[in-house]
PDB file of C-alpha atoms in Angstrom:
ATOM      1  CA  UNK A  20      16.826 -10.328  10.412  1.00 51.00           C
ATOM      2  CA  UNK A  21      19.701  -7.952   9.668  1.00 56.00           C
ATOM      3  CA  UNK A  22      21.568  -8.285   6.559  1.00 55.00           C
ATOM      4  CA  UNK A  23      25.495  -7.830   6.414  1.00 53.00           C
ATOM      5  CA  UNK A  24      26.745  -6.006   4.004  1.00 52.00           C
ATOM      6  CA  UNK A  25      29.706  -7.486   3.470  1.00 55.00           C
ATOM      7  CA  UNK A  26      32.027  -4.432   4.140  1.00 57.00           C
ATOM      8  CA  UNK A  27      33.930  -4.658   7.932  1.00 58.00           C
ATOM      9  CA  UNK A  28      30.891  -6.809   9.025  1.00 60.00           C
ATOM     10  CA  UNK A  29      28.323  -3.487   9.040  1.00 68.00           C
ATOM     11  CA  UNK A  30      24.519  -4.628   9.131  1.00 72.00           C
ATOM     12  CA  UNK A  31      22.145  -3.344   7.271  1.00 73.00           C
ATOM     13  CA  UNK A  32      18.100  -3.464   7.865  1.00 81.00           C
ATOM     14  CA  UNK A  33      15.887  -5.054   5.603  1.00 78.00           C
ATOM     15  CA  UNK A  34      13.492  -2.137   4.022  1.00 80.00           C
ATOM     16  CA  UNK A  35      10.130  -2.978   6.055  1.00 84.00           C
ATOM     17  CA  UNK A  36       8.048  -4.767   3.087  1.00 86.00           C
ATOM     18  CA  UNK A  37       5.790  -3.110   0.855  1.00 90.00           C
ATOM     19  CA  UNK A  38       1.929  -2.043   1.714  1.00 91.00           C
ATOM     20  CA  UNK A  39      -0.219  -4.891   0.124  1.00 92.00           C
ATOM     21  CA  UNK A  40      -3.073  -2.219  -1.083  1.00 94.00           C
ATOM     22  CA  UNK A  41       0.016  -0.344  -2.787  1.00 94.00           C
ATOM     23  CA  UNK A  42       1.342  -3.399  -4.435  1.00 94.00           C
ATOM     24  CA  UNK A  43      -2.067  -4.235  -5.852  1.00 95.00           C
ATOM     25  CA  UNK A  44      -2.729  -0.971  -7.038  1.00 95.00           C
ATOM     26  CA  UNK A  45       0.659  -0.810  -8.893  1.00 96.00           C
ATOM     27  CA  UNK A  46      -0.306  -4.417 -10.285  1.00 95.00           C
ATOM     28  CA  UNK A  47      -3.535  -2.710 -11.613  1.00 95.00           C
ATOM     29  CA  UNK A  48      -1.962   0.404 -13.305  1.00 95.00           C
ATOM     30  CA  UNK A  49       0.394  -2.321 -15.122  1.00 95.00           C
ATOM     31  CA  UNK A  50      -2.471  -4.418 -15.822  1.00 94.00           C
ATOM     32  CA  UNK A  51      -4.289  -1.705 -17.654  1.00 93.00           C
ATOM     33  CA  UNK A  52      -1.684   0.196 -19.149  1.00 92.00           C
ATOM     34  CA  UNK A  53      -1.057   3.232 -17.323  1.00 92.00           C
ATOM     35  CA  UNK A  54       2.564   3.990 -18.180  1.00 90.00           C
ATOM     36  CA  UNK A  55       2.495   7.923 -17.172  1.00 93.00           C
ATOM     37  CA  UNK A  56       1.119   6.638 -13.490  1.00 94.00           C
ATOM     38  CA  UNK A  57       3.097   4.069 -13.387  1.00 94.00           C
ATOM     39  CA  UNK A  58       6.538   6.218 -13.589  1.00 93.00           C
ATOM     40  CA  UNK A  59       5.237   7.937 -10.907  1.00 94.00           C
ATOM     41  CA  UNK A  60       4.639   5.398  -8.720  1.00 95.00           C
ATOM     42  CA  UNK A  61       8.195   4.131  -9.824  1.00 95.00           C
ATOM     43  CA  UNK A  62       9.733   7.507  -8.862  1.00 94.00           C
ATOM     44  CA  UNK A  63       8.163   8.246  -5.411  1.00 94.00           C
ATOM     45  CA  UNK A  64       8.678   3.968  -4.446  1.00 94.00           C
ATOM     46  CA  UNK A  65      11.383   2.227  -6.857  1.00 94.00           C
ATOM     47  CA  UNK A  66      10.714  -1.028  -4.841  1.00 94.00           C
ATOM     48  CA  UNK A  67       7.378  -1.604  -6.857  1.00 96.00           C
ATOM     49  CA  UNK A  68       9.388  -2.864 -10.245  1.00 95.00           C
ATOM     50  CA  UNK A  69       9.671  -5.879  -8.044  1.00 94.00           C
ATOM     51  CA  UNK A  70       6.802  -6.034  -5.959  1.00 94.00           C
ATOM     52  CA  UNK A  71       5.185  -9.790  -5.930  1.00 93.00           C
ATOM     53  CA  UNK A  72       1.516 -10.025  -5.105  1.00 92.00           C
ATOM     54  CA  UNK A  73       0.990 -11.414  -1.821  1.00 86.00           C
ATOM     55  CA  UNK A  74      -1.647 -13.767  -3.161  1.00 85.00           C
ATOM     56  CA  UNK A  75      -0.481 -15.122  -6.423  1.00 87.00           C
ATOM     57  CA  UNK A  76       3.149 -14.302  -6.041  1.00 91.00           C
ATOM     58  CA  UNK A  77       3.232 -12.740  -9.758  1.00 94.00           C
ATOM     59  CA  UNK A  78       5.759  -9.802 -10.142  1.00 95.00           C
ATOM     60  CA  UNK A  79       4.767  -6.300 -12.180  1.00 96.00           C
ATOM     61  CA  UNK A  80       6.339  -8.064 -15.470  1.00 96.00           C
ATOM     62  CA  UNK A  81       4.549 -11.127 -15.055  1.00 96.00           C
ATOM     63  CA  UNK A  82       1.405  -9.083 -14.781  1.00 96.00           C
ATOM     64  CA  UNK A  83       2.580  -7.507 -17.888  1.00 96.00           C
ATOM     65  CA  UNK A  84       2.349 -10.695 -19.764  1.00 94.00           C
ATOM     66  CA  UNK A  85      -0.579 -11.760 -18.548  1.00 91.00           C
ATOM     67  CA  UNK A  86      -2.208  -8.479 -19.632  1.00 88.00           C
ATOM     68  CA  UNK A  87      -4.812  -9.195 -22.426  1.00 90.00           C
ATOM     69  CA  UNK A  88      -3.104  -5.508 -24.084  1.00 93.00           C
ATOM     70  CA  UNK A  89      -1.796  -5.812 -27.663  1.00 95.00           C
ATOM     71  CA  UNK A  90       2.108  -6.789 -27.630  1.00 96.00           C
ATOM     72  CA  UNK A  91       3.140  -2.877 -28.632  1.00 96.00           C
ATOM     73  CA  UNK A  92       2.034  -2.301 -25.142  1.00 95.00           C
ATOM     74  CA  UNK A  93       3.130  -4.930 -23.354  1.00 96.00           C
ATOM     75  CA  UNK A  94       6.908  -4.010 -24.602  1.00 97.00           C
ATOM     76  CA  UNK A  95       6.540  -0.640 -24.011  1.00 95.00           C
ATOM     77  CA  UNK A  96       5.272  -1.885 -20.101  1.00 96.00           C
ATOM     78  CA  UNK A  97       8.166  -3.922 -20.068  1.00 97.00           C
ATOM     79  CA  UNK A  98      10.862  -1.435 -20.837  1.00 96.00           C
ATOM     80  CA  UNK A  99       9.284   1.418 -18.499  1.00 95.00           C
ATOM     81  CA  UNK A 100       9.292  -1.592 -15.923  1.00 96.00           C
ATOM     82  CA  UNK A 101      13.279  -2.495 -16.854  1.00 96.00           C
ATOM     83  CA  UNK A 102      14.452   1.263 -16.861  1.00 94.00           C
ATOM     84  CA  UNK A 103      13.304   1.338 -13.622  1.00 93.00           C
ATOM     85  CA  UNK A 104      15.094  -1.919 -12.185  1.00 93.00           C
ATOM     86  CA  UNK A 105      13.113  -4.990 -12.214  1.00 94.00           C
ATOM     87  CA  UNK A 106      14.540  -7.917 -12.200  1.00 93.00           C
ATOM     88  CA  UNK A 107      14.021 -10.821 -14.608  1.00 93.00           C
ATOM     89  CA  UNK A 108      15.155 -13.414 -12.714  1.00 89.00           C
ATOM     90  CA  UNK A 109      12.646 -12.759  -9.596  1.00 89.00           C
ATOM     91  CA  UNK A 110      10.293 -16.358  -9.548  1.00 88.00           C
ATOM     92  CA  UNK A 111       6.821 -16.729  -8.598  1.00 85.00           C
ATOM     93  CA  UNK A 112       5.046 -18.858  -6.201  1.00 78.00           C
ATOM     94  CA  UNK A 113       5.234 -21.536  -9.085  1.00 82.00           C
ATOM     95  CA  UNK A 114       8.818 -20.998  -9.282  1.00 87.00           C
ATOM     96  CA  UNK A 115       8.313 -19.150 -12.899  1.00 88.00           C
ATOM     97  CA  UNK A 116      10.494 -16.440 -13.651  1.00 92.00           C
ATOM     98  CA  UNK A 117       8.988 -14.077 -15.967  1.00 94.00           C
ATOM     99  CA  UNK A 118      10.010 -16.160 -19.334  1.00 94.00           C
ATOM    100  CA  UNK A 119       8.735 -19.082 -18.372  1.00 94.00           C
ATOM    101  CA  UNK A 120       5.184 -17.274 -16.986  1.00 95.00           C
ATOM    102  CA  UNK A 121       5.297 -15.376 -20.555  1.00 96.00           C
ATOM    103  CA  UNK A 122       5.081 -18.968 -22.518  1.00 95.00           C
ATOM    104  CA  UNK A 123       2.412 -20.251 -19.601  1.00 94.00           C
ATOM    105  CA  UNK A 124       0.909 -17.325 -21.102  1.00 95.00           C
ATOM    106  CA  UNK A 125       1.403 -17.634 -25.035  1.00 96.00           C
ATOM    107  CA  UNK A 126       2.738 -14.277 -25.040  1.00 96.00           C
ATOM    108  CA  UNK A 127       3.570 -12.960 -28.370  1.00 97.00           C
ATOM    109  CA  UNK A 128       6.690 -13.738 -30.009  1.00 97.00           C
ATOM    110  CA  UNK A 129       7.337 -10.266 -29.896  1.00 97.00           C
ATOM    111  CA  UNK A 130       7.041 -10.238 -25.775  1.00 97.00           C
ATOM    112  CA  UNK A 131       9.570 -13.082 -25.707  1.00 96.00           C
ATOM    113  CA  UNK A 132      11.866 -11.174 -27.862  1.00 96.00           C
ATOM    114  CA  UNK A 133      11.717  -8.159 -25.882  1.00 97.00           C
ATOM    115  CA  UNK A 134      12.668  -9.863 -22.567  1.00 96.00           C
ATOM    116  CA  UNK A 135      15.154 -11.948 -24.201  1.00 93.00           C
ATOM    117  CA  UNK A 136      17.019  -8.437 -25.523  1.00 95.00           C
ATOM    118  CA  UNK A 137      16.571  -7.264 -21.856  1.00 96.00           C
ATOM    119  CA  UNK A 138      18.392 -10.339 -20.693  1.00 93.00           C
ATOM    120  CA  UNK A 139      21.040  -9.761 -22.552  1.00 91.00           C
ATOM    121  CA  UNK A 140      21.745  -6.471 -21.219  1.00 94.00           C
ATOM    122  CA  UNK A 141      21.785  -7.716 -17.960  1.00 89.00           C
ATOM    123  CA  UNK A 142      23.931 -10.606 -18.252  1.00 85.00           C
ATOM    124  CA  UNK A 143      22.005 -13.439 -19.463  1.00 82.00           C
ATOM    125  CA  UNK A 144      19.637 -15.206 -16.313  1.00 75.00           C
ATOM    126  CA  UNK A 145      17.521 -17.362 -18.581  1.00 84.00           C
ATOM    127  CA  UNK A 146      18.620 -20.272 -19.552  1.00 82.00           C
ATOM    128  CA  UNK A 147      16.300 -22.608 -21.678  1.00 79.00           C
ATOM    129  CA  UNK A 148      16.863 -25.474 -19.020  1.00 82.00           C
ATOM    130  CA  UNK A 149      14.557 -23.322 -16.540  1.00 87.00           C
ATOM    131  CA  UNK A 150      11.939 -25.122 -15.383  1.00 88.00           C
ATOM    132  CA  UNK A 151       8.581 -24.163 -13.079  1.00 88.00           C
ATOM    133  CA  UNK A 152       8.017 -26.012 -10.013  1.00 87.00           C
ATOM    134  CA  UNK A 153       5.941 -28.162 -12.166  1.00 88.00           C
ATOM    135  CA  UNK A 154       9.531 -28.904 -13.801  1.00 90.00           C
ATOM    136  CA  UNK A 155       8.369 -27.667 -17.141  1.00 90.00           C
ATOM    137  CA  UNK A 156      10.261 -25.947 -19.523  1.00 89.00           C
ATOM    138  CA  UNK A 157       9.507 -22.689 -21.676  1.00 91.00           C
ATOM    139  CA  UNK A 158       8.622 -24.861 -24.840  1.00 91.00           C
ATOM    140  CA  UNK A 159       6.350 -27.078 -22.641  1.00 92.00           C
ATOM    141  CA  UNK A 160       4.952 -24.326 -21.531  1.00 94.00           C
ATOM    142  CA  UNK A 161       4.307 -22.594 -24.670  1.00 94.00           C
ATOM    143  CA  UNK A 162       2.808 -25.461 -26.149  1.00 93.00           C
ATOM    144  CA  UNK A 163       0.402 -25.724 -23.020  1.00 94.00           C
ATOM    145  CA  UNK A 164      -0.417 -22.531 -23.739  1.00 95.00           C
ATOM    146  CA  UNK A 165      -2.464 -22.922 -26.815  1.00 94.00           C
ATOM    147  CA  UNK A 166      -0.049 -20.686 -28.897  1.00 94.00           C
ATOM    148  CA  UNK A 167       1.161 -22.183 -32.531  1.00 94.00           C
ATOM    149  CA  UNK A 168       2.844 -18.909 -32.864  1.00 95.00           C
ATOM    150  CA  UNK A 169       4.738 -19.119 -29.391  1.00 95.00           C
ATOM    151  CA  UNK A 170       6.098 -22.538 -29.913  1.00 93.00           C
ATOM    152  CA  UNK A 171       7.006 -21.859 -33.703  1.00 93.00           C
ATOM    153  CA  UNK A 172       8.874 -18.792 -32.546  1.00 94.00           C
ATOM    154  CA  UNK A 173      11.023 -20.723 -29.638  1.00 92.00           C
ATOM    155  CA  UNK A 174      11.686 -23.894 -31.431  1.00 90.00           C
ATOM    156  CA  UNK A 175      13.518 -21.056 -34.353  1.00 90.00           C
ATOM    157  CA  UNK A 176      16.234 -20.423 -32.012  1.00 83.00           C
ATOM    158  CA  UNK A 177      19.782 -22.131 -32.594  1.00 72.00           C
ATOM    159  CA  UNK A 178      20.744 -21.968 -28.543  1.00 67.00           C
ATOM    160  CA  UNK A 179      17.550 -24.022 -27.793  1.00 60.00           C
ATOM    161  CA  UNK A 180      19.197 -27.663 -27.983  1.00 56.00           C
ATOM    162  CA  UNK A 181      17.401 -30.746 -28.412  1.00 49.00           C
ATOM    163  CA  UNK A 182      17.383 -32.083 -24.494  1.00 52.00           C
ATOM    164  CA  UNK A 183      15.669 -28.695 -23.874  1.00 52.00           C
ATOM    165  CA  UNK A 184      13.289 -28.667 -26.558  1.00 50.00           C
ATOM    166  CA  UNK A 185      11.423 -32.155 -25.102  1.00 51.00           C
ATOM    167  CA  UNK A 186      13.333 -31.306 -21.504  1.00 57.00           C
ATOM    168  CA  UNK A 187      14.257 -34.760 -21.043  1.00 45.00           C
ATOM    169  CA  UNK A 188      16.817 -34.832 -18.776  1.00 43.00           C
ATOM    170  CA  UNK A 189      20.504 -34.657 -20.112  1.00 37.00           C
TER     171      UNK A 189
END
């Protein structure tokens, strides 16, 4: 269906979607660290900083996280993956954005603090009160997650209240 633009009423097609078989590559050059390929995938088809998987709905940062790659790599992922416009705020088929899949993950500490600079560059889209479909928060999912580390880490921030912390409802 035809977008408007919002200018004099002017409508605008949606770009067709993505090739699956692309998208899945890209996922595995992020998966296994392949920055150089990965900018030039980026530069020939910008589109693929956001492209979900068509079967478990996970974005390229999500697949970042869930990499098994140390957390140097991951960040450096991350930023090549934010210089070239992806969006934090994009949500899985759970309904995770890319925070809450990094504590489903136990990501390091150092993961969460990268995305949470990132966010602040772009204006703030997490908010600690995000929950998954599963309405669970970051902390709940952290602690699912098997990390000590994790949880420690996000129960140290000030802006994480108490309500959110045990996200019983306000």
């Amino acid at each position: 269906m035809p977008r408007r633009s919002g200018y004099g009423g002017k409508r605008r097609q949606a770009p067709p979607p993505l090739d699956p078989d692309l998208v899945s590559a890209f996922h595995d050059l992020v998966l296994n660290g392949h920055t150089e390929t990965m900018n030039q995938q980026l530069a020939s088809t910008p589109r693929l900083s956001n492209a979900k998987s068509g079967t478990t709905g996970l974005t390229p940062l999500m697949v970042t996280v869930k990499s098994e790659k140390p957390w140097q790599i991951q960040v450096q992922l991350i930023d090549c993956l934010m210089q070239r416009g992806a969006s934090l705020a994009t949500r899985g088929l759970n309904r995770c954005h890319v925070l809450l899949y990094a504590c489903l993950q136990g990501a390091a500490p150092q993961v969460i603090d990268c995305l949470l600079r990132w966010d602040e560059k772009r204006g703030k889209d997490f908010k600690w009160f995000h929950c998954n479909a599963g309405k669970n928060g970051a902390l709940v999912l952290a602690s699912r997650s098997g990390s000590l580390a994790l949880v420690s880490h996000l129960l140290s921030f000030e802006t994480m209240d108490i309500h959110t912390k045990s996200n019983a409802p306000i």
